[in-house]
XYZ file of C-alpha atoms in Angstrom:
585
model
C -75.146 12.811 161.432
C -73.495 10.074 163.690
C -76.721 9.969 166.389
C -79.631 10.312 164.836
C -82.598 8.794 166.609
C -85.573 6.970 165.813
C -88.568 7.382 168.311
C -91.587 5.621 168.388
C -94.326 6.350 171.123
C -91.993 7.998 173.142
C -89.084 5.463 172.980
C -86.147 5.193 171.822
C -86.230 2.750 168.690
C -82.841 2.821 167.161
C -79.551 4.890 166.676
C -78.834 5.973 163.213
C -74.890 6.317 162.207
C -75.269 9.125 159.065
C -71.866 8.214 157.592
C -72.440 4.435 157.789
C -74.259 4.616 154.681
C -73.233 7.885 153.108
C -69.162 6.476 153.622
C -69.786 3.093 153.390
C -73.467 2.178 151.474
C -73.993 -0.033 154.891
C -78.056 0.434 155.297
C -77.838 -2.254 158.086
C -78.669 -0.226 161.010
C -81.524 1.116 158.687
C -85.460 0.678 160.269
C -88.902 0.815 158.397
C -91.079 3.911 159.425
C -94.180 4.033 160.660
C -96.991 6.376 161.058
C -95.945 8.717 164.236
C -92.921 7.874 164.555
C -90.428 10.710 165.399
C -86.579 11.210 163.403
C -85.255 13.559 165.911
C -81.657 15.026 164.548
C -79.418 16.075 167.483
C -76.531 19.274 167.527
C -73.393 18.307 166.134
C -70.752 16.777 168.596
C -67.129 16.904 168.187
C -65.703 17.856 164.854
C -62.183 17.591 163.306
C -60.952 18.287 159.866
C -58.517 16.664 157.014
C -56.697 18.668 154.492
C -54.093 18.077 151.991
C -53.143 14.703 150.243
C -56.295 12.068 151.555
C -59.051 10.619 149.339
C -62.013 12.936 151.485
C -60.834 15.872 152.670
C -63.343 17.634 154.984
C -65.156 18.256 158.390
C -65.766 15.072 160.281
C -67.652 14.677 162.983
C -66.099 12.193 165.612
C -68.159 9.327 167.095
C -66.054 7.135 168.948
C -63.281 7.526 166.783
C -60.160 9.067 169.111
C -57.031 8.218 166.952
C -55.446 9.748 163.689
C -55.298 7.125 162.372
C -59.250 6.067 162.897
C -59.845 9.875 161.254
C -57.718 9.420 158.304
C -59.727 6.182 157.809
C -62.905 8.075 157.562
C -61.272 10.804 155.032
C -60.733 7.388 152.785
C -56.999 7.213 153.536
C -53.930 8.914 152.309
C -53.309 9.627 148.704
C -50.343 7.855 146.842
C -48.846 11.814 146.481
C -49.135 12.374 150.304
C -45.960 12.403 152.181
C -46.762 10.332 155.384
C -43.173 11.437 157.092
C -44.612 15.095 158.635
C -48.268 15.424 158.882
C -49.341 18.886 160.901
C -51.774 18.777 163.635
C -53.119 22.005 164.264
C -55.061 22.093 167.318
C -55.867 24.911 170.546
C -54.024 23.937 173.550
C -55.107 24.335 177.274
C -54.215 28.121 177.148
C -56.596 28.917 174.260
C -53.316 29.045 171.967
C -52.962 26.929 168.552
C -50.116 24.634 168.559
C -48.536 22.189 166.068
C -47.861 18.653 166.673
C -45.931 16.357 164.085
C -47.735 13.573 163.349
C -45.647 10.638 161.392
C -48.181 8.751 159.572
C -45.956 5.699 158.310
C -45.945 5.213 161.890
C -48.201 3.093 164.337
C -47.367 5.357 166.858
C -48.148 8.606 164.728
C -51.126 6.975 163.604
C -51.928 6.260 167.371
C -52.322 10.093 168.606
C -55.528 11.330 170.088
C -57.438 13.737 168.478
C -59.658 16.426 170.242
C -62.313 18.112 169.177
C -61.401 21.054 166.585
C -58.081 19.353 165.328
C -57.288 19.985 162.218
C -54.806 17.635 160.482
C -52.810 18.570 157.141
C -51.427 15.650 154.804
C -48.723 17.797 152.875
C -47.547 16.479 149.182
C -44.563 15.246 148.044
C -41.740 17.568 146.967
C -42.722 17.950 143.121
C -39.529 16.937 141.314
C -37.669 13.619 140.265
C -35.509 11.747 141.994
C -32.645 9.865 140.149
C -33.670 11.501 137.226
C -32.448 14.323 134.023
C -34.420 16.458 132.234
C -34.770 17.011 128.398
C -36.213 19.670 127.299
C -36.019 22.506 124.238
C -35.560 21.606 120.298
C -36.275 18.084 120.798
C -39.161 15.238 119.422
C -39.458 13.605 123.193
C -38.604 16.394 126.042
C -39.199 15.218 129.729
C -37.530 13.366 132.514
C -35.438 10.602 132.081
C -33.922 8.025 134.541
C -30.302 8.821 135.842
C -27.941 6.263 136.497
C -24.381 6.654 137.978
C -21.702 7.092 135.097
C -24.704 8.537 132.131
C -23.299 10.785 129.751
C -24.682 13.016 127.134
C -24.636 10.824 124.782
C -26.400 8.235 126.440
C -29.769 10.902 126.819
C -29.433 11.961 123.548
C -27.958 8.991 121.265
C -29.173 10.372 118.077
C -29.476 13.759 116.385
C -32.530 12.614 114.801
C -33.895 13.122 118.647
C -33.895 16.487 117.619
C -35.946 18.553 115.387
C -35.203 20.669 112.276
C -33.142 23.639 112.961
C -31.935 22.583 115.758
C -28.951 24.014 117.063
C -26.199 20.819 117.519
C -23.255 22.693 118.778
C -24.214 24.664 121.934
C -26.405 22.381 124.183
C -26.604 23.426 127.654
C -26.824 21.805 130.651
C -28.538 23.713 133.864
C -26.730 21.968 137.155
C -28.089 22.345 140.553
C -25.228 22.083 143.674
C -26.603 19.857 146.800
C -27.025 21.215 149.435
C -26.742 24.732 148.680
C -29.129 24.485 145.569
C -26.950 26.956 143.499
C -27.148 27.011 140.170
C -24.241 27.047 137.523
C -24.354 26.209 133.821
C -22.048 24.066 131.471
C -22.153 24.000 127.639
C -21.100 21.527 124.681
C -20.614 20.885 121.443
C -23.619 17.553 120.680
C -22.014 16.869 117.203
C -18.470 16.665 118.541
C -19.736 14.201 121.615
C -21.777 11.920 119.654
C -18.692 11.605 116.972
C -16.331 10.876 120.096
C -18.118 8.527 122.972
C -16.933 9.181 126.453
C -14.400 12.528 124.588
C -14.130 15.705 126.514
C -17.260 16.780 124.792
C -19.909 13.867 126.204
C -20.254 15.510 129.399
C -21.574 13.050 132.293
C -24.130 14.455 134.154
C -25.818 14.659 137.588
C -28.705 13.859 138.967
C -31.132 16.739 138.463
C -29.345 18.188 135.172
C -31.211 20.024 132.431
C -30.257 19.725 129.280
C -31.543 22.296 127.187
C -31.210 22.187 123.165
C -32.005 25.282 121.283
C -33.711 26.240 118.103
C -31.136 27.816 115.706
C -34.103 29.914 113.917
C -36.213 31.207 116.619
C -33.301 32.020 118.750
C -32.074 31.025 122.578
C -34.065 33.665 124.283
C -37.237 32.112 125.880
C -35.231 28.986 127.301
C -31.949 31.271 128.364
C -33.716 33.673 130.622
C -35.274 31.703 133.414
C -31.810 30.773 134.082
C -30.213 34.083 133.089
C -32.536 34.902 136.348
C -31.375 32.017 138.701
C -27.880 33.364 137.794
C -28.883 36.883 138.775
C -30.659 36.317 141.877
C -27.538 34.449 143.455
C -25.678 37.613 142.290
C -24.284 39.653 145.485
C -21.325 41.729 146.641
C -18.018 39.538 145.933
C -20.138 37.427 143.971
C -20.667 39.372 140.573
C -23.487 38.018 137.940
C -22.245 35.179 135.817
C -23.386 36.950 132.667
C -21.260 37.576 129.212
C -22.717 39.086 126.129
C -21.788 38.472 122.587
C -23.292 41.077 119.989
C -22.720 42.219 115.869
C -22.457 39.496 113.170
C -23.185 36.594 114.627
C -26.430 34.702 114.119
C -27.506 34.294 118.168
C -26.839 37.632 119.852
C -27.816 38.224 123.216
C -26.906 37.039 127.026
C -25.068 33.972 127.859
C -24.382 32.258 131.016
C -20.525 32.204 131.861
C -19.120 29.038 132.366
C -16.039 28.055 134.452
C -13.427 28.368 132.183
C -15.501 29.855 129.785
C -13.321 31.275 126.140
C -14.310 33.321 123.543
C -14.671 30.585 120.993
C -17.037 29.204 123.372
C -19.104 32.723 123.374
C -18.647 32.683 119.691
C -20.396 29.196 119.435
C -23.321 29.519 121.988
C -24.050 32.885 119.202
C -24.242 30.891 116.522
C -21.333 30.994 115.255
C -20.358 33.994 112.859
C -22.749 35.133 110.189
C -21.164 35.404 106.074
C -20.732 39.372 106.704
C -18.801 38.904 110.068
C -15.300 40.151 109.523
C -13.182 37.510 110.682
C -10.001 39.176 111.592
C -10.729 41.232 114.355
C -13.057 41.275 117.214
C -13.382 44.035 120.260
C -13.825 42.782 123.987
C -15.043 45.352 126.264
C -14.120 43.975 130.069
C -15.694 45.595 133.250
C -13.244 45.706 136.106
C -13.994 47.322 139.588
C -10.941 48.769 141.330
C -9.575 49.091 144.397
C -11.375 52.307 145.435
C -14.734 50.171 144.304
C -15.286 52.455 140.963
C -16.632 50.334 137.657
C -14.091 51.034 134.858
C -13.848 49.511 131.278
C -11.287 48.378 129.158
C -11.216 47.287 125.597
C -9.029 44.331 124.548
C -8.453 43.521 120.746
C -9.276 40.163 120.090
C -7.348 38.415 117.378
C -10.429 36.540 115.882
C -8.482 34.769 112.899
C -6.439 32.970 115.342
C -9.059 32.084 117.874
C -10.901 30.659 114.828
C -7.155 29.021 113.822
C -7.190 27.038 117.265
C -4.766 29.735 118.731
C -5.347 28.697 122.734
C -3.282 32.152 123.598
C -5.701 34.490 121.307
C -8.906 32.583 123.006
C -8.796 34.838 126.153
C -10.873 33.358 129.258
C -13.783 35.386 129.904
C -14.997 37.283 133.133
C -18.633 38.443 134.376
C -20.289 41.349 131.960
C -17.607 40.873 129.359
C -19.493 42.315 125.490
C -17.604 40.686 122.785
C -18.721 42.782 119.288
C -17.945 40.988 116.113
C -17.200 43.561 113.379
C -18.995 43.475 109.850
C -16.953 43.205 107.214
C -15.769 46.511 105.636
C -18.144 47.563 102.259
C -19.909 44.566 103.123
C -23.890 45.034 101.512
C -26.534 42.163 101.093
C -27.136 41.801 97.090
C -28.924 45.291 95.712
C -31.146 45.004 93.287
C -33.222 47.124 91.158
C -36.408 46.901 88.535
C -36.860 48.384 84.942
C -39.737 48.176 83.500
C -41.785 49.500 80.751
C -39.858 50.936 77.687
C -36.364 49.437 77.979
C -34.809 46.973 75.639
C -34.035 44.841 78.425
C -36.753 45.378 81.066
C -36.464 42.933 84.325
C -34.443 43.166 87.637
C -30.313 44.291 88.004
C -28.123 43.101 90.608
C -26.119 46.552 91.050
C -23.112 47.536 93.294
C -23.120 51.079 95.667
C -22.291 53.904 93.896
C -23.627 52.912 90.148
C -26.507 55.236 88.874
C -29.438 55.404 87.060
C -28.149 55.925 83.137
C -26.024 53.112 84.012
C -28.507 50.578 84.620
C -30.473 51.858 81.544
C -27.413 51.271 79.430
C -27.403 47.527 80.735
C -31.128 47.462 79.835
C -30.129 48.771 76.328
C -31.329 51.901 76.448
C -35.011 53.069 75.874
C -36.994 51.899 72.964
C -38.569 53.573 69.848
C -41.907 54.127 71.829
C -40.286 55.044 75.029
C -42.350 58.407 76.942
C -39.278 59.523 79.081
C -41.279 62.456 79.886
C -43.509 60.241 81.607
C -41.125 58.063 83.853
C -42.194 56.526 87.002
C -39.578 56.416 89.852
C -40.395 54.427 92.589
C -38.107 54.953 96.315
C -38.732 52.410 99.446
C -37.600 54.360 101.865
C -39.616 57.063 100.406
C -42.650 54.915 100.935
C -41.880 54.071 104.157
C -41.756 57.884 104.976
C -44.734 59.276 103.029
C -46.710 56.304 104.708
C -45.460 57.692 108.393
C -46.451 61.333 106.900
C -50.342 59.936 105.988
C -51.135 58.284 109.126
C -49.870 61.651 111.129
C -51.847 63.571 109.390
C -54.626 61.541 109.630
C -54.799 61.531 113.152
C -54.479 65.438 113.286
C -57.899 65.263 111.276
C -58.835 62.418 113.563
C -58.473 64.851 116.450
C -59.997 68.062 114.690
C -63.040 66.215 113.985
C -63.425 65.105 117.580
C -63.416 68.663 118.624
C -65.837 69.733 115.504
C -67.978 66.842 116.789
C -68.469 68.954 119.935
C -68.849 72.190 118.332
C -71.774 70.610 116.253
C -73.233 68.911 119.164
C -73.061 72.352 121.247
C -74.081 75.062 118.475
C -76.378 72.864 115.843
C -74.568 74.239 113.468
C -76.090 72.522 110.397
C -72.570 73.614 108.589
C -70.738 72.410 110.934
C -72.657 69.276 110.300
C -71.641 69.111 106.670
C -67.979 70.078 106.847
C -68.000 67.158 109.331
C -69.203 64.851 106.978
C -66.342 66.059 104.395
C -63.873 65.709 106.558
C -64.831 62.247 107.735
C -64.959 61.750 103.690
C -61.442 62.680 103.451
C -60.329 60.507 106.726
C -61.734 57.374 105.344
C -59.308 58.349 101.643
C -56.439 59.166 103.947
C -56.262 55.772 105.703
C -57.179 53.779 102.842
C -54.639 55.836 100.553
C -51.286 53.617 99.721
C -48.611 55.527 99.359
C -46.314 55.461 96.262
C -43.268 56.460 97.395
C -42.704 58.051 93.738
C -39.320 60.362 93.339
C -40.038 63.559 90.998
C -37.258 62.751 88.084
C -36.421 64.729 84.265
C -35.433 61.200 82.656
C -34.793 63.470 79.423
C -32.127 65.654 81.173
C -30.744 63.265 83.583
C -30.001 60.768 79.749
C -28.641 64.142 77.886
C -25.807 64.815 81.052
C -21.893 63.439 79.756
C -20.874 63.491 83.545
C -21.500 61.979 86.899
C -22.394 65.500 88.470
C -26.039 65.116 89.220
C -26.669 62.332 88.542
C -29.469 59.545 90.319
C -27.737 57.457 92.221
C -29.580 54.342 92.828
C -30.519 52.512 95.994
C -31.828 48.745 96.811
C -35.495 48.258 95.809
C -35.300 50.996 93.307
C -38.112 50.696 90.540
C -38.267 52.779 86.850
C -41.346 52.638 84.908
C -40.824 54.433 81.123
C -44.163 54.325 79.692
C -44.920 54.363 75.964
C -45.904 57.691 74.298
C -49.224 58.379 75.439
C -52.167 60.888 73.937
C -54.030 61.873 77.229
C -54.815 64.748 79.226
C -57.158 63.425 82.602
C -59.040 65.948 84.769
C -59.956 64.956 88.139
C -61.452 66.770 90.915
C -64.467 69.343 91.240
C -65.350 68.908 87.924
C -68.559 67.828 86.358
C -67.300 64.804 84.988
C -63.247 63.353 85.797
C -62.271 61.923 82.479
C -59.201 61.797 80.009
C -58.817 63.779 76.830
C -56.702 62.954 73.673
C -53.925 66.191 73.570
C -54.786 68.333 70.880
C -52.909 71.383 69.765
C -54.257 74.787 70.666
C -56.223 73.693 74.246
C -55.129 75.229 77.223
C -55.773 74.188 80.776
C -59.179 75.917 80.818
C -60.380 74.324 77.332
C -59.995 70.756 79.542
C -61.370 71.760 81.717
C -64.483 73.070 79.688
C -64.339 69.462 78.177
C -64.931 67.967 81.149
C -68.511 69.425 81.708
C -66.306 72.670 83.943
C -66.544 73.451 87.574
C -68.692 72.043 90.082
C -70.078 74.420 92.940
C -67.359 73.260 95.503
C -64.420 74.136 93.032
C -61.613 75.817 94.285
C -60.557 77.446 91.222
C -58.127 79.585 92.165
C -55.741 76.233 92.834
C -56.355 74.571 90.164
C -53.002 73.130 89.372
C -51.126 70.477 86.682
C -49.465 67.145 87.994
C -46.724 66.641 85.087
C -46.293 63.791 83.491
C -43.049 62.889 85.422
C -45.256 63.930 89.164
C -44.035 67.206 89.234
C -46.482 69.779 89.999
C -47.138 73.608 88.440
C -49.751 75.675 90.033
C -51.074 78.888 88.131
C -54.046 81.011 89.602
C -57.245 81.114 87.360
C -56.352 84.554 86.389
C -52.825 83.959 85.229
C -51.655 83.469 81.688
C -49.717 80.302 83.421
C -50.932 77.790 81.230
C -52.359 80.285 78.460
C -51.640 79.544 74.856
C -48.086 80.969 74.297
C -47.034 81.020 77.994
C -44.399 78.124 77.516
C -46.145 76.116 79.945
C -48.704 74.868 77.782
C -50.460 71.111 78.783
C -48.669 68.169 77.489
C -49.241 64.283 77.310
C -49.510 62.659 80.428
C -50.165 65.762 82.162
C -53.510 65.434 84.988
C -55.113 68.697 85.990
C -56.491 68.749 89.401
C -59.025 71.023 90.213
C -59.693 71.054 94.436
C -62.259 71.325 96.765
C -62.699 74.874 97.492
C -62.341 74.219 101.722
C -62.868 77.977 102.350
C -66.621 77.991 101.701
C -67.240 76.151 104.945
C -66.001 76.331 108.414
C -63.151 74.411 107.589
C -60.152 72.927 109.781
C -56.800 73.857 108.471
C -55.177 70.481 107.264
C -57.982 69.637 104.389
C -56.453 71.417 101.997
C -53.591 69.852 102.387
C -55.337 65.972 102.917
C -56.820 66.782 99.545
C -53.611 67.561 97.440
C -52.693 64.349 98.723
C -55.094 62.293 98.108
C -55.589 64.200 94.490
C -51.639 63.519 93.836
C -51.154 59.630 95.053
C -54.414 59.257 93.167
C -52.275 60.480 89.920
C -49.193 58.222 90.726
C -51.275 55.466 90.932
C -52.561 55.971 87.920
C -49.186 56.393 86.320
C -47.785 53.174 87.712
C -50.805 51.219 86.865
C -50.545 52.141 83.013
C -48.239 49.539 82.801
């Protein structure tokens, strides 16, 4: 690019420099064709390259330029970023070895070096951090650097707590502090509130060049912002040296890791948690202290901490703290968040009840006022959440057993086209889809009648938070669901048994299972008599009553079945029946 030549009948016209125009737009040396003239385009001569901080870094080919400084001209010059102090010449010596030459570009006599053909020159950056200069950064409306000046404080980077956003935590600010020249790191907290209310107190810490200040939000925790130095603090961790970590856990609002500060208390741990939560219990607190003895074993030791007078101001209670101390804050003794539970339905009173541990179903019903005139106890609706919680575990376990089995059925299908195969398949995918779509009630199997007819405390329903009753009103209806021709409800009438329902409801389909056909009670318990049986024959005591729902099941034997269907469809037959209970309401 930096000789081209322009021939015309055999002689040489003109010399063409390439990066005259394409570096400069100079078209000066430029010449009009004409027809036979030649553009002959010779090898490449010498070639160095730029790198790093200049305007054009790249290959250059040299033509007559011998200096750095002349090549860092045609690369556009240096970049405001580049750091002129220790550019890097790479080049091959004599020997065929590569070598390094410093090159001080601020210079004239760096810039005045001779280049050579396969030089490489690097222009490195800057360091990237500020000089004279803090950092703000966390819980705040304008995080970023700030100038430093000899003699700034705290307050003087943060002037205002309207700097800092909602939530944010005002009494544990920290301050990340980097030692010259090691480049250590230590940490140093402080109470913002108490050093804006004070100028220049022991609370507006001055700071140091480089600080960070970090400010934390109260809600989302310290976390995110505390690890990165939590790491700093571990990686300078060695023998002699142990990790400047302390822990605060129980009832306080921030638990977790800390950095440990020189001189570092446990009303100082106690404030970079949070402070204590309303169930803390604020008399005593345990202190579990590592120590390493002299034959190098790790023992522990557990100091009693006298947390009333370390919350009193008590400097002898408010011991000084060492590396991996755990300070546990106790809850208070009997301490419970507000329990509450519902009563709906027919009560006098129905709505919600703040109650205490310990009190019991027939109490709460006596401050609802007891049961009204067209109360169904026989009917009642209990409602558990931790009962929930479990029968919701128990669906999706059993639901990916069926998953499973149906994988492997898939294969049997695939390999024997088996057209049965094929079908149970599609029943069992059937019952999948009503197994993950069922909700689960959570519904406790109660005798409202007996448990409101006991004088004593013996047996009785002891309630728990989230608790729900549901006392319908007297109700007329008998529902069949299932294999039968048509799942409706019948008004009770004396003299029909279990069959006669079923008969109502247009009997059996093909796929009925009749030999367990069973009767979900009114209050969800469930009696199962064989088709056979005088169970629920007239005059066998355990004739159908109002409320009751009798179930008649898929009959799971009359195909190659897998074993867990019949139990996938008394479940989804039975939370079908609670739902329907609680949704009479």
């Amino acid at each position: 690019l930096r000789q081209i030549e322009i021939k015309r009948n055999g002689k040489l016209v003109r010399r063409i420099d390439g990066y005259d125009f394409m570096l400069h737009g100079d078209t000066s040396d430029d010449i009009r064709l004409r027809d036979g003239d030649v553009v002959f385009v010779p090898p490449v001569g010498s070639q160095v390259g730029v790198a790093g901080e200049v305007r054009r870094p790249a290959i250059y080919e040299l033509n007559g330029e011998r200096t750095v400084g002349q090549l860092i001209e045609l690369a556009g010059g240096t970049m405001s970023t580049a750091y002129q102090g220790q550019a890097r010449l790479e080049r091959i010596g004599e020997d065929g070895e590569r070598t390094v030459v410093t090159v001080d570009l601020s210079q004239s006599g760096g810039r005045s070096v001779q280049i050579r053909d396969g030089d490489v020159i690097y222009v490195d950056p800057v360091l990237d951090r500020l000089a004279g200069s803090v950092r703000l950064s966390g819980h705040v409306y304008r995080p970023g650097a700030y100038q430093w000046r000899q003699g700034m404080r705290l307050s003087d980077l943060i002037p205002s707590l309207s700097l800092l956003k909602p939530r944010a935590d005002r009494h544990y600010v920290l301050v990340r502090r980097e030692a010259e020249p090691s480049g250590s790191i230590s940490v140093v907290s402080t109470d913002l509130e108490a050093a804006l209310a004070v100028s220049h107190g022991k609370d507006d810490l001055l700071l140091q060049e480089r600080d960070e200040v970090l400010v934390f939000d109260i809600e989302k925790g310290r976390e995110r912002q505390l690890q990165p130095v939590l790491d700093e603090l571990d990686l300078q961790a060695s023998v002699g040296e142990p990790r400047m970590v302390v822990v605060v856990a129980g009832q306080v609002r921030a638990p977790g890791k800390y950095p440990l500060e020189d001189g570092m208390r446990v009303s100082d741990l106690i404030r970079a948690g949070a402070s204590l939560t309303e169930s803390a219990y604020s008399l005593k607190a345990e202190l579990t202290r590592y120590l390493v003895g002299p034959d190098h074993r790790r023992s522990s030791e557990l100091v009693e901490i006298d947390l009333a007078d370390v919350l009193a101001g008590d400097s002898a209670a408010n011991l000084v703290l060492e590396p991996f101390d755990v300070l546990n804050i106790k809850e208070t003794p009997l301490w419970r968040e507000q329990w509450s539970v519902e009563i709906r339905g027919e009560v006098n009173f129905p709505g919600e009840y703040a109650i205490v541990p310990g009190e019991t179903l027939t109490d709460v019903l006596d401050r609802a006022g007891g049961l009204t005139e067209f109360a169904y106890p026989e009917g009642s609706v209990f409602l558990r959440e931790d009962l929930r919680d479990r029968e919701r575990e128990q669906l999706n376990r059993l639901a990916d057993r069926i998953e499973a089995d149906l994988a492997t059925l898939s294969l049997q299908a695939a390999r024997f086209e088996n057209a049965n195969l094929g079908q149970s398949m599609g029943i069992g995918q059937s019952l999948l889809a009503q197994l993950r779509d069922s909700e689960p009630a959570g519904r406790l199997v109660i005798d409202l009648p007996h448990l409101l007819q006991k004088s004593d405390q013996n047996g009785a329903l002891v309630l728990k938070d989230g608790d729900m009753l549901i006392i319908p009103q007297t109700t007329q209806e008998v529902t069949v669901l299932g294999e039968v021709q048509y799942s409706t409800s019948h008004l009770i009438r004396d003299g029909l048994d279990r069959d006669d329902y079923i008969s109502l409801s247009g009997g059996t389909t093909v796929n009925a299972d009749k030999k367990r056909i069973y009767v979900v009670r009114a209050n969800g318990a469930v009696q199962v008599g064989r088709g056979d049986s005088k169970w629920f024959r007239k005059g066998s005591g355990s004739s159908i009553q109002p409320g009751d729902t009798i179930v008649v099941p898929l009959d799971v034997n009359r195909m190659p079945s897998l074993a867990l269907w019949q139990s996938s469809t008394t479940i989804i037959y039975n939370l079908a029946v609670a739902a329907a209970a609680i949704g009479s309401l």
